[in-house]
Short mmCIF file of C-alpha atoms in Angstrom, two decimals:
data_model
loop_
_atom_site.label_atom_id
_atom_site.label_comp_id
_atom_site.label_asym_id
_atom_site.label_seq_id
_atom_site.Cartn_x
_atom_site.Cartn_y
_atom_site.Cartn_z
CA MET A 1 -10.72 -1.01 -0.35
CA ARG A 2 -8.57 2.18 1.16
CA THR A 3 -4.92 4.03 -0.14
CA VAL A 4 -2.25 4.14 2.09
CA GLU A 5 0.39 6.49 1.07
CA ARG A 6 3.66 7.37 2.88
CA ARG A 7 4.72 10.47 2.54
CA GLY A 8 8.26 12.14 3.11
CA LEU A 9 11.63 13.70 2.04
CA ASP A 10 14.70 12.60 1.01
CA LEU A 11 17.49 13.47 3.61
CA VAL A 12 21.04 13.39 3.71
CA VAL A 13 23.42 13.80 6.90
CA ALA A 14 26.88 14.94 5.48
CA LEU A 15 29.13 13.54 9.33
CA ASP A 16 32.33 15.25 9.53
CA VAL A 17 35.28 12.63 10.92
CA SER A 18 37.96 14.36 10.86
CA ALA A 19 40.56 14.59 13.28
CA SER A 20 39.27 17.49 15.36
CA MET A 21 36.16 15.95 15.93
CA ARG A 22 37.97 13.67 18.67
CA ALA A 23 37.99 17.05 20.56
CA GLN A 24 36.05 15.92 24.33
CA ASP A 25 34.68 19.66 24.38
CA VAL A 26 31.16 18.15 23.88
CA PRO A 27 31.06 15.14 26.13
CA PRO A 28 32.45 12.06 25.29
CA SER A 29 33.54 13.67 22.19
CA ARG A 30 32.67 15.79 19.55
CA LEU A 31 32.17 12.88 17.05
CA ARG A 32 30.68 10.51 19.50
CA ARG A 33 27.98 13.57 20.30
CA ALA A 34 26.87 13.78 16.96
CA LYS A 35 26.33 9.99 16.22
CA ASN A 36 24.09 10.09 19.20
CA GLU A 37 22.38 12.99 18.24
CA ILE A 38 21.79 12.26 14.62
CA ARG A 39 20.60 8.70 16.07
CA SER A 40 17.94 10.99 17.89
CA LEU A 41 17.15 12.64 14.45
CA VAL A 42 16.31 9.69 12.99
CA ASP A 43 14.43 8.15 15.45
CA ASP A 44 12.23 10.94 15.07
CA LEU A 45 11.57 10.37 11.44
CA SER A 46 9.08 8.86 9.36
CA GLY A 47 8.80 7.67 5.85
CA ASP A 48 10.87 10.13 5.20
CA ARG A 49 14.18 8.53 2.95
CA VAL A 50 17.84 9.86 4.90
CA GLY A 51 21.57 8.54 3.77
CA LEU A 52 25.14 9.14 5.14
CA VAL A 53 27.91 10.80 3.92
CA LEU A 54 31.21 10.73 5.89
CA PHE A 55 33.68 13.57 5.11
CA ALA A 56 36.66 15.31 6.25
CA GLY A 57 38.90 16.92 3.29
CA THR A 58 36.86 14.70 0.86
CA GLY A 59 34.16 13.17 1.13
CA PHE A 60 31.55 9.48 0.12
CA VAL A 61 28.48 8.54 0.09
CA GLN A 62 28.35 5.63 3.26
CA SER A 63 25.29 4.90 3.02
CA PRO A 64 22.22 5.42 0.06
CA LEU A 65 19.00 7.01 0.89
CA THR A 66 17.22 4.14 2.78
CA THR A 67 14.23 3.48 4.82
CA ASP A 68 16.18 1.16 6.39
CA TYR A 69 16.47 3.30 9.19
CA GLY A 70 18.22 0.13 11.59
CA ALA A 71 20.76 -0.22 8.25
CA PHE A 72 21.32 3.70 8.83
CA ARG A 73 21.78 3.33 12.34
CA LEU A 74 24.77 0.81 12.07
CA PHE A 75 26.78 2.99 9.36
CA LEU A 76 26.45 5.42 11.73
CA ASP A 77 28.28 3.24 14.29
CA ALA A 78 30.88 2.42 12.10
CA ALA A 79 31.86 6.07 11.49
CA ALA A 80 35.44 7.04 12.39
CA PRO A 81 37.98 9.21 11.24
CA ASP A 82 39.91 6.69 9.99
CA GLN A 83 37.16 5.94 7.02
CA VAL A 84 38.32 9.28 5.37
CA SER A 85 43.01 9.13 5.02
CA THR A 86 42.46 12.81 3.65
CA PRO A 87 43.13 15.32 6.10
CA GLY A 88 41.30 18.43 7.11
CA THR A 89 37.85 19.32 6.98
CA ASP A 90 36.23 20.12 3.16
CA VAL A 91 32.55 21.03 3.56
CA SER A 92 32.21 22.15 0.02
CA ALA A 93 33.61 18.44 -0.57
CA ALA A 94 30.95 17.21 2.39
CA VAL A 95 28.01 19.37 -0.57
CA ASP A 96 29.17 17.78 -3.83
CA ALA A 97 28.91 14.08 -1.54
CA GLY A 98 25.61 14.75 -0.52
CA LEU A 99 24.55 15.62 -3.85
CA ARG A 100 25.68 12.51 -5.34
CA ALA A 101 23.60 10.68 -2.43
CA PHE A 102 20.26 12.43 -4.13
CA GLY A 103 21.23 10.61 -7.39
CA ALA A 104 20.38 12.26 -11.00
CA PRO A 105 19.20 15.54 -10.70
CA ARG A 106 15.88 15.63 -11.54
CA PRO A 107 14.26 15.60 -15.16
CA THR A 108 12.47 19.53 -16.44
CA ASP A 109 12.49 19.30 -19.95
CA ASP A 110 10.98 16.37 -20.36
CA THR A 111 6.74 16.86 -21.88
CA THR A 112 6.34 13.83 -22.80
CA ALA A 113 6.38 12.38 -19.38
CA ALA A 114 3.57 12.43 -16.46
CA PRO A 115 4.50 15.23 -14.46
CA GLU A 116 5.52 14.04 -11.21
CA GLU A 117 5.24 15.54 -8.27
CA PRO A 118 9.58 16.51 -7.17
CA ARG A 119 10.35 15.08 -3.88
CA PRO A 120 12.03 17.38 -1.78
CA ARG A 121 15.65 16.95 -0.62
CA ALA A 122 17.29 18.37 2.53
CA LEU A 123 21.21 18.07 3.47
CA LEU A 124 22.27 18.43 6.69
CA ILE A 125 26.20 18.86 7.34
CA VAL A 126 27.16 17.98 10.78
CA SER A 127 30.59 19.16 11.65
CA ASP A 128 32.69 21.68 13.91
CA GLY A 129 33.35 23.98 11.29
CA GLU A 130 37.06 23.83 11.80
CA ASP A 131 39.86 24.11 9.29
CA HIS A 132 36.90 24.54 6.30
CA ALA A 133 38.15 24.70 2.61
CA GLY A 134 36.38 25.08 -0.86
CA ASP A 135 34.07 27.45 -2.17
CA LEU A 136 31.27 27.87 0.40
CA ASP A 137 29.19 30.08 -1.88
CA ALA A 138 29.68 27.91 -5.25
CA ALA A 139 28.81 24.67 -2.81
CA ARG A 140 25.82 26.58 -1.95
CA GLN A 141 24.90 27.40 -5.42
CA ARG A 142 25.02 24.35 -6.86
CA ALA A 143 23.05 22.88 -3.60
CA GLU A 144 20.49 25.24 -4.76
CA ALA A 145 20.54 24.65 -8.34
CA ALA A 146 19.88 21.05 -7.29
CA GLY A 147 16.30 22.21 -5.45
CA VAL A 148 18.68 21.10 -2.13
CA THR A 149 17.65 22.86 1.42
CA LEU A 150 21.15 23.72 2.94
CA LEU A 151 20.58 22.17 6.73
CA THR A 152 23.68 22.20 9.07
CA ALA A 153 24.90 21.49 13.10
CA GLY A 154 27.95 23.33 14.83
CA VAL A 155 29.38 20.83 17.30
CA GLY A 156 32.21 22.06 19.80
CA THR A 157 32.35 24.97 22.11
CA GLU A 158 33.86 28.39 21.68
CA ASP A 159 36.45 27.50 24.56
CA GLY A 160 37.22 24.04 22.62
CA ALA A 161 39.76 21.08 23.57
CA ARG A 162 42.52 19.30 22.50
CA ILE A 163 42.71 16.76 19.77
CA PRO A 164 43.44 12.91 20.97
CA VAL A 165 45.95 11.04 19.57
CA TYR A 166 45.11 7.25 19.66
CA GLU A 167 47.44 4.53 19.19
CA ASN A 168 45.99 0.94 19.26
CA GLY A 169 42.81 2.57 20.96
CA ARG A 170 44.49 4.23 23.29
CA ARG A 171 45.83 7.75 24.04
CA VAL A 172 49.05 8.16 23.71
CA ASP A 173 49.38 12.20 23.13
CA TYR A 174 47.88 14.92 21.60
CA LYS A 175 47.47 17.09 18.11
CA ARG A 176 51.05 19.32 18.28
CA ASN A 177 51.55 21.78 15.18
CA ARG A 178 55.03 21.92 13.20
CA GLN A 179 56.39 23.85 16.33
CA GLY A 180 55.30 21.15 18.59
CA GLU A 181 52.43 23.25 19.92
CA VAL A 182 49.75 21.35 21.02
CA VAL A 183 47.04 22.48 18.71
CA ARG A 184 43.46 23.40 20.84
CA SER A 185 40.66 23.23 18.53
CA ARG A 186 37.11 25.48 18.48
CA LEU A 187 33.91 25.29 17.03
CA ARG A 188 34.01 27.92 13.96
CA GLU A 189 29.89 28.73 13.34
CA ALA A 190 31.20 31.53 10.69
CA PRO A 191 31.71 28.83 7.61
CA LEU A 192 28.51 26.50 9.18
CA THR A 193 25.91 29.52 9.01
CA ARG A 194 26.95 31.07 5.43
CA LEU A 195 26.33 27.67 3.78
CA ALA A 196 22.68 27.51 6.04
CA ARG A 197 21.62 31.57 4.87
CA SER A 198 18.93 29.37 2.91
CA GLY A 199 18.05 26.33 4.88
CA ALA A 200 19.07 26.63 9.22
CA TYR A 201 21.57 26.35 11.49
CA PHE A 202 21.81 24.12 14.62
CA ARG A 203 23.92 24.23 17.41
CA VAL A 204 25.35 21.08 19.29
CA GLY A 205 26.90 22.39 23.17
CA ALA A 206 28.17 20.89 26.19
CA ALA A 207 24.86 21.53 28.06
CA ALA A 208 21.90 21.61 24.83
CA SER A 209 22.06 21.01 21.52
CA ALA A 210 19.55 21.75 18.82
CA LEU A 211 19.09 19.28 16.58
CA SER A 212 16.42 17.95 17.90
CA ASP A 213 14.30 21.18 16.18
CA VAL A 214 15.48 19.61 12.56
CA PRO A 215 12.37 17.49 11.96
CA ALA A 216 10.20 20.58 12.54
CA ALA A 217 12.81 22.30 9.87
CA LEU A 218 12.16 19.58 7.85
CA ARG A 219 8.68 19.59 7.24
CA GLN A 220 9.01 23.06 6.40
CA VAL A 221 10.92 21.94 3.29
CA GLY A 222 7.70 19.91 2.86
CA ALA A 223 7.41 16.17 1.93
CA THR A 224 5.45 14.55 -0.80
CA THR A 225 3.46 11.01 -1.94
CA TYR A 226 6.09 8.82 -2.89
CA ASP A 227 4.56 5.62 -2.74
CA ALA A 228 0.89 4.48 -2.14
CA GLU A 229 -0.38 0.36 -1.48
CA ARG A 230 -4.23 -0.42 -1.64
CA PHE A 231 -5.53 -3.15 0.95
CA ALA A 232 -9.01 -4.28 1.54
CA ASP A 233 -10.33 -3.40 5.42
CA TYR A 234 -12.65 -5.66 6.86
CA GLU A 235 -15.37 -4.72 8.16
CA GLU A 236 -15.29 -6.83 12.01
CA MET A 237 -19.32 -8.42 12.07
CA TYR A 238 -18.68 -11.08 14.70
CA GLN A 239 -20.38 -8.92 17.22
CA TRP A 240 -24.42 -9.94 15.78
CA PRO A 241 -23.56 -13.85 15.52
CA LEU A 242 -21.98 -13.30 19.42
CA ALA A 243 -24.62 -11.66 20.42
CA ALA A 244 -27.55 -13.95 18.71
CA ALA A 245 -24.65 -16.59 20.69
CA LEU A 246 -24.67 -15.26 23.90
CA LEU A 247 -28.42 -14.81 23.74
CA LEU A 248 -28.91 -18.55 23.30
CA LEU A 249 -26.66 -19.64 26.19
CA LEU A 250 -29.29 -17.54 28.43
CA ALA A 251 -32.53 -18.48 27.26
CA ALA A 252 -31.03 -22.20 27.51
CA SER A 253 -30.10 -21.63 31.05
CA VAL A 254 -33.33 -20.76 32.25
CA LEU A 255 -35.48 -23.57 30.25
CA PRO A 256 -36.34 -26.85 32.63
CA THR A 257 -34.64 -29.64 31.39
CA GLY A 258 -37.20 -32.16 31.71
CA ARG A 259 -40.91 -32.73 31.14
CA ARG A 260 -42.75 -31.32 34.77
CA HIS A 261 -45.76 -33.73 36.29
CA ALA A 262 -48.24 -32.94 37.71
CA GLY A 263 -48.34 -33.64 41.80
CA GLY A 264 -45.18 -35.65 41.25
CA VAL A 265 -45.96 -38.49 40.02
CA ARG A 266 -43.82 -40.58 37.89
CA PRO A 267 -44.39 -42.01 34.46
CA GLU A 268 -43.11 -44.79 35.65
CA ALA A 269 -46.27 -44.91 38.32
CA TRP A 270 -48.64 -44.42 35.82
CA GLY A 271 -47.48 -47.51 33.30
CA GLY A 272 -47.19 -49.67 36.32
CA GLY A 273 -50.81 -49.38 37.36
CA ALA A 274 -51.79 -50.04 33.64
CA GLN A 275 -50.71 -53.32 33.68
CA GLU A 276 -52.37 -54.21 37.11
CA GLY A 277 -55.73 -52.89 35.92
CA GLY A 278 -55.85 -54.94 32.50
#
């Protein structure tokens, strides 16, 4: 009997789907590039549970924690700016939605229950950091109190780009301010690095991405055993009867198929002679 353990952590990815994520300074766009990078990140996971949060001016849980990476990718592919009607980038709301995705806080004062190894938790916020709202310090403190390590990833460039406006799938204009001037969106790293003060910050630029380093950072967060399965592992012993069968086949191939007689005289000849003598 053998026991196979499944080890991992809980990872919630909070993806910014605000209008500014449509900017194309990171081709093909900030949002599509972020989705591609997250998809590659999930491909590198093994045994970890992963969930998805979408946010702009507010945030909500799009996919609960699961080990079904295929289902997670379906929810990720469907993420779009029109799924959150409130404009802006409220990173604090993303943190709160991420904490809801983890579920209820772990009990700490139950002395009657059997001790359980706490499962590590990490929240990865992927955003351009622009027009952020909310109290970042308070959000970070809430995450730390819940035992969640905050990781952030900034998508975009310092030069920025215009924000396309689409109607029926076609670009009709660029976003403008109240004065009618075209708005230029730029990556704001300061709020993201501030939020990840106790975790790590990654940048997704036009030419390179550091999001491939996230699995290594997650290993630093830790892992715990959350499932174990016992099964019978049978030892293969077919080689011995197979070897015996091969030896018998070899012996059969070298043994004569009939009885040989001296002088090459057939048995029929001996029988005929006896009849004549009698």
